[in-house]
Coordinates of N, CA and C in Angstrom, one line a residue:
Q52 N -116.6 -175.9 -111.6 CA -116.6 -177.3 -112.2 C -117.8 -178.1 -111.9
V53 N -118.2 -178.9 -112.8 CA -119.4 -179.7 -112.6 C -119.0 -181.2 -112.8
Q54 N -119.5 -182.0 -112.0 CA -119.2 -183.5 -112.1 C -120.5 -184.3 -112.2
L55 N -120.5 -185.3 -113.0 CA -121.6 -186.3 -113.0 C -121.0 -187.6 -112.6
V56 N -121.6 -188.2 -111.5 CA -121.0 -189.5 -111.0 C -122.1 -190.5 -111.1
E57 N -121.9 -191.5 -111.9 CA -122.9 -192.6 -112.0 C -122.6 -193.7 -111.0
S58 N -123.6 -194.5 -110.7 CA -123.4 -195.7 -109.9 C -124.6 -196.7 -110.2
G59 N -124.4 -197.9 -109.8 CA -125.4 -198.9 -109.9 C -125.2 -199.9 -111.0
G60 N -124.2 -199.8 -111.8 CA -124.0 -200.8 -112.8 C -123.5 -202.1 -112.3
G61 N -123.4 -203.1 -113.1 CA -122.9 -204.4 -112.7 C -123.3 -205.5 -113.6
L62 N -123.2 -206.8 -113.1 CA -123.6 -208.0 -113.8 C -125.0 -208.4 -113.3
V63 N -125.8 -208.7 -114.2 CA -127.2 -209.1 -113.9 C -127.6 -210.2 -114.8
Q64 N -128.4 -211.1 -114.3 CA -128.9 -212.2 -115.2 C -130.0 -211.7 -116.1
P65 N -130.2 -212.3 -117.2 CA -131.3 -212.0 -118.1 C -132.7 -212.0 -117.4
G66 N -133.5 -211.0 -117.6 CA -134.8 -210.9 -116.9 C -134.7 -210.2 -115.6
G67 N -133.5 -209.9 -115.1 CA -133.3 -209.2 -113.9 C -133.4 -207.6 -114.0
S68 N -133.1 -206.9 -112.9 CA -133.3 -205.5 -112.9 C -132.0 -204.8 -112.3
L69 N -131.8 -203.6 -112.7 CA -130.8 -202.8 -112.2 C -131.3 -201.4 -112.1
R70 N -130.8 -200.6 -111.2 CA -131.1 -199.2 -111.1 C -129.9 -198.4 -111.1
L71 N -129.7 -197.5 -112.1 CA -128.6 -196.6 -112.2 C -128.9 -195.3 -111.6
S72 N -127.9 -194.7 -111.0 CA -128.1 -193.3 -110.5 C -127.0 -192.4 -111.0
C73 N -127.3 -191.2 -111.1 CA -126.3 -190.2 -111.6 C -126.5 -188.9 -110.8
A74 N -125.5 -188.5 -110.0 CA -125.6 -187.3 -109.3 C -124.7 -186.2 -109.8
A75 N -125.3 -185.0 -110.0 CA -124.5 -183.9 -110.5 C -124.1 -183.0 -109.3
S76 N -122.9 -182.5 -109.4 CA -122.5 -181.7 -108.3 C -121.5 -180.6 -108.8
G77 N -121.3 -179.6 -108.0 CA -120.4 -178.5 -108.4 C -121.2 -177.2 -108.6
S78 N -120.7 -176.4 -109.5 CA -121.3 -175.1 -109.8 C -122.5 -175.3 -110.7
I79 N -123.6 -175.4 -110.1 CA -124.9 -175.7 -110.8 C -125.9 -174.6 -110.5
F80 N -126.4 -173.9 -111.5 CA -127.5 -173.0 -111.3 C -128.9 -173.7 -111.6
S81 N -128.9 -174.4 -112.7 CA -130.1 -175.1 -113.1 C -129.7 -176.3 -114.0
I82 N -130.5 -177.3 -114.0 CA -130.3 -178.4 -114.9 C -131.4 -178.6 -115.9
N83 N -131.2 -178.5 -117.1 CA -132.3 -178.7 -118.1 C -132.4 -180.2 -118.4
T84 N -132.1 -180.7 -119.5 CA -132.3 -182.1 -119.8 C -131.3 -183.0 -119.1
M85 N -131.7 -184.1 -118.7 CA -130.8 -185.2 -118.2 C -131.2 -186.4 -119.0
A86 N -130.2 -187.3 -119.2 CA -130.4 -188.4 -120.0 C -129.4 -189.5 -119.7
W87 N -129.7 -190.7 -120.2 CA -128.8 -191.9 -120.2 C -128.6 -192.3 -121.6
Y88 N -127.3 -192.5 -121.9 CA -126.8 -193.1 -123.2 C -126.1 -194.4 -122.9
R89 N -126.0 -195.2 -123.9 CA -125.2 -196.4 -123.7 C -124.4 -196.7 -125.0
Q90 N -123.3 -197.4 -124.7 CA -122.4 -197.7 -125.8 C -121.8 -199.1 -125.6
A91 N -122.1 -199.9 -126.6 CA -121.6 -201.3 -126.6 C -120.3 -201.3 -127.4
P92 N -119.4 -202.3 -127.2 CA -118.1 -202.4 -127.9 C -118.3 -202.4 -129.4
G93 N -117.6 -201.5 -130.0 CA -117.7 -201.4 -131.5 C -118.9 -200.7 -132.1
K94 N -119.7 -200.2 -131.2 CA -120.9 -199.5 -131.7 C -120.9 -198.0 -131.2
Q95 N -121.8 -197.2 -131.9 CA -121.9 -195.8 -131.5 C -122.7 -195.7 -130.2
R96 N -122.4 -194.6 -129.5 CA -123.2 -194.3 -128.3 C -124.6 -193.9 -128.8
E97 N -125.6 -194.4 -128.1 CA -127.0 -194.2 -128.4 C -127.8 -193.7 -127.2
L98 N -128.8 -192.8 -127.5 CA -129.6 -192.4 -126.4 C -130.6 -193.5 -126.0
V99 N -130.6 -193.7 -124.7 CA -131.5 -194.7 -124.1 C -132.8 -194.0 -123.6
A100 N -132.7 -193.0 -122.8 CA -133.8 -192.3 -122.3 C -133.4 -190.9 -121.9
G101 N -134.4 -190.0 -122.0 CA -134.1 -188.6 -121.6 C -135.3 -188.1 -120.8
I102 N -135.0 -187.0 -120.0 CA -136.1 -186.4 -119.2 C -135.8 -184.9 -119.1
S103 N -136.8 -184.1 -119.3 CA -136.7 -182.7 -119.2 C -136.8 -182.2 -117.8
S104 N -136.6 -180.9 -117.6 CA -136.6 -180.4 -116.2 C -138.0 -180.4 -115.6
D105 N -139.0 -180.5 -116.5 CA -140.4 -180.6 -115.9 C -140.9 -182.0 -116.1
G106 N -140.1 -183.0 -116.3 CA -140.5 -184.4 -116.2 C -140.9 -185.1 -117.5
I107 N -140.8 -184.4 -118.6 CA -141.2 -185.1 -119.8 C -140.1 -186.1 -120.2
T108 N -140.6 -187.3 -120.6 CA -139.6 -188.3 -120.8 C -139.7 -188.8 -122.3
N109 N -138.6 -189.4 -122.7 CA -138.6 -190.1 -124.0 C -137.6 -191.2 -124.0
Y110 N -137.9 -192.3 -124.7 CA -137.1 -193.5 -124.7 C -136.9 -194.0 -126.1
V111 N -135.7 -194.7 -126.2 CA -135.5 -195.5 -127.5 C -136.5 -196.6 -127.5
E112 N -137.0 -196.9 -128.7 CA -138.1 -197.9 -128.8 C -137.8 -199.2 -128.1
S113 N -136.6 -199.7 -128.1 CA -136.2 -201.0 -127.6 C -136.4 -201.1 -126.1
V114 N -136.4 -200.0 -125.4 CA -136.5 -200.1 -123.9 C -137.8 -199.6 -123.4
K115 N -138.7 -199.1 -124.2 CA -140.0 -198.6 -123.7 C -140.7 -199.7 -123.0
V116 N -141.4 -199.4 -121.9 CA -142.1 -200.3 -121.0 C -141.1 -200.9 -120.0
R117 N -139.9 -201.3 -120.4 CA -139.0 -202.0 -119.5 C -138.2 -201.0 -118.7
F118 N -137.8 -199.9 -119.2 CA -137.0 -198.9 -118.5 C -137.8 -197.7 -118.1
T119 N -137.4 -197.1 -117.0 CA -138.1 -195.9 -116.5 C -137.0 -194.9 -116.1
I120 N -137.0 -193.7 -116.7 CA -136.1 -192.6 -116.2 C -136.9 -191.7 -115.3
S121 N -136.2 -191.2 -114.3 CA -136.8 -190.3 -113.4 C -135.7 -189.4 -112.8
R122 N -136.1 -188.3 -112.2 CA -135.1 -187.4 -111.6 C -135.6 -186.8 -110.3
D123 N -134.7 -186.4 -109.5 CA -134.9 -185.7 -108.2 C -134.2 -184.4 -108.3
N124 N -135.0 -183.3 -108.6 CA -134.4 -182.0 -108.9 C -133.7 -181.5 -107.6
A125 N -134.2 -181.8 -106.5 CA -133.6 -181.3 -105.2 C -132.2 -181.9 -105.0
K126 N -132.0 -183.1 -105.5 CA -130.7 -183.8 -105.4 C -129.9 -183.7 -106.6
N127 N -130.4 -183.1 -107.7 CA -129.6 -183.0 -108.9 C -129.2 -184.4 -109.4
T128 N -130.2 -185.3 -109.3 CA -129.9 -186.7 -109.6 C -130.9 -187.3 -110.6
V129 N -130.4 -188.1 -111.5 CA -131.3 -188.8 -112.4 C -131.1 -190.3 -112.2
Y130 N -132.2 -191.0 -112.4 CA -132.2 -192.5 -112.2 C -132.6 -193.2 -113.5
L131 N -132.2 -194.4 -113.7 CA -132.7 -195.3 -114.7 C -133.0 -196.6 -114.1
Q132 N -134.3 -196.9 -114.0 CA -134.7 -198.2 -113.6 C -134.8 -199.1 -114.8
M133 N -134.1 -200.2 -114.8 CA -134.0 -201.1 -115.9 C -134.6 -202.5 -115.5
N134 N -135.7 -202.9 -116.1 CA -136.3 -204.1 -115.7 C -136.3 -205.1 -116.9
V135 N -136.5 -206.3 -116.7 CA -136.5 -207.3 -117.7 C -135.4 -207.2 -118.7
L136 N -134.2 -207.1 -118.1 CA -133.0 -206.9 -118.9 C -132.7 -208.1 -119.9
K137 N -132.3 -207.7 -121.1 CA -132.1 -208.8 -122.1 C -130.6 -209.0 -122.2
P138 N -130.2 -210.2 -122.6 CA -128.8 -210.6 -122.8 C -128.2 -210.0 -124.0
E139 N -127.9 -208.7 -124.0 CA -127.4 -208.0 -125.1 C -125.9 -207.7 -125.1
G140 N -125.2 -208.4 -124.1 CA -123.8 -208.1 -124.0 C -123.5 -206.9 -123.2
P141 N -122.2 -206.7 -123.0 CA -121.9 -205.6 -122.1 C -122.0 -204.2 -122.8
A142 N -122.4 -203.2 -122.0 CA -122.5 -201.9 -122.5 C -122.1 -200.9 -121.4
V143 N -121.6 -199.8 -121.8 CA -121.3 -198.8 -120.8 C -122.4 -197.7 -120.8
Y144 N -123.0 -197.4 -119.7 CA -124.1 -196.4 -119.6 C -123.5 -195.1 -119.1
Y145 N -123.8 -194.1 -119.9 CA -123.3 -192.7 -119.6 C -124.5 -191.8 -119.2
C146 N -124.2 -191.1 -118.2 CA -125.2 -190.0 -117.8 C -124.8 -188.7 -118.5
Y147 N -125.8 -188.0 -118.9 CA -125.6 -186.7 -119.6 C -126.5 -185.7 -119.0
A148 N -126.0 -184.4 -118.9 CA -126.9 -183.3 -118.4 C -126.5 -182.0 -119.1
K149 N -127.5 -181.3 -119.3 CA -127.3 -179.9 -119.9 C -127.6 -178.9 -118.8
I150 N -126.5 -178.2 -118.4 CA -126.5 -177.4 -117.2 C -126.2 -176.0 -117.4
R151 N -126.9 -175.2 -116.7 CA -126.6 -173.7 -116.6 C -125.8 -173.5 -115.3
V152 N -124.7 -172.9 -115.4 CA -123.8 -172.9 -114.2 C -123.9 -171.7 -113.4
A153 N -124.5 -170.6 -113.9 CA -124.7 -169.4 -113.1 C -125.9 -168.6 -113.6
P154 N -126.5 -167.8 -112.7 CA -127.7 -167.0 -113.2 C -127.4 -166.0 -114.2
C155 N -126.1 -165.5 -114.1 CA -125.7 -164.4 -115.1 C -125.3 -165.0 -116.4
R156 N -125.2 -166.3 -116.5 CA -124.7 -166.9 -117.8 C -125.9 -167.7 -118.4
L157 N -126.3 -167.3 -119.5 CA -127.4 -168.0 -120.2 C -127.1 -169.3 -120.9
V158 N -125.8 -169.5 -121.2 CA -125.4 -170.6 -121.9 C -125.5 -171.9 -121.1
E159 N -126.0 -173.0 -121.7 CA -126.1 -174.3 -121.1 C -124.9 -175.1 -121.6
Y160 N -124.3 -175.8 -120.7 CA -123.1 -176.6 -121.1 C -123.5 -178.1 -121.0
H161 N -122.8 -178.9 -121.8 CA -123.1 -180.3 -121.9 C -122.0 -181.1 -121.0
Y162 N -122.5 -181.9 -120.1 CA -121.6 -182.7 -119.3 C -122.0 -184.2 -119.4
W163 N -120.9 -185.0 -119.2 CA -121.0 -186.4 -119.2 C -120.4 -187.0 -118.0
G164 N -121.0 -188.1 -117.6 CA -120.4 -188.9 -116.5 C -119.3 -189.8 -117.1
Q165 N -118.6 -190.5 -116.2 CA -117.5 -191.4 -116.6 C -118.0 -192.7 -117.1
G166 N -119.2 -193.1 -116.9 CA -119.8 -194.3 -117.4 C -119.8 -195.4 -116.4
T167 N -120.8 -196.3 -116.5 CA -120.9 -197.4 -115.6 C -121.3 -198.6 -116.4
Q168 N -120.6 -199.7 -116.3 CA -120.8 -200.9 -117.1 C -121.9 -201.7 -116.7
V169 N -122.7 -202.1 -117.6 CA -123.8 -203.1 -117.4 C -123.7 -204.3 -118.3
T170 N -123.7 -205.4 -117.6 CA -123.5 -206.7 -118.4 C -124.7 -207.6 -118.0
V171 N -125.4 -208.0 -119.0 CA -126.6 -208.9 -118.8 C -126.2 -210.3 -119.4
S172 N -126.0 -211.2 -118.5 CA -125.5 -212.5 -118.9 C -125.8 -213.5 -117.8
S173 N -126.0 -214.8 -118.3 CA -126.3 -215.9 -117.3 C -125.0 -216.6 -117.0

């Protein structure tokens, strides 16, 4: 079994910063892509930022420059540093990872965390 556990969400004022963390644990052989998604009430889940196993990143246009995704492969952890947060209402941020669970199994499985809420409000 594999688990992704997020932390770091909360309430922050506009212009402030938050750092989200997501640690993967369990039966893990290797982790390919890791990413952060978010979902606001009544809206579809959207990709915020992704990072490949060798550190190549991509961002949704609206967060470029303000957000930074990074990962620590030794800790199976991905981070999202969010700066200059805008008052966009509450959203749940989900961690995602594509994981290979054993050396004898070539298939990569998709895993999601339980989500952590981020609210930007004064």
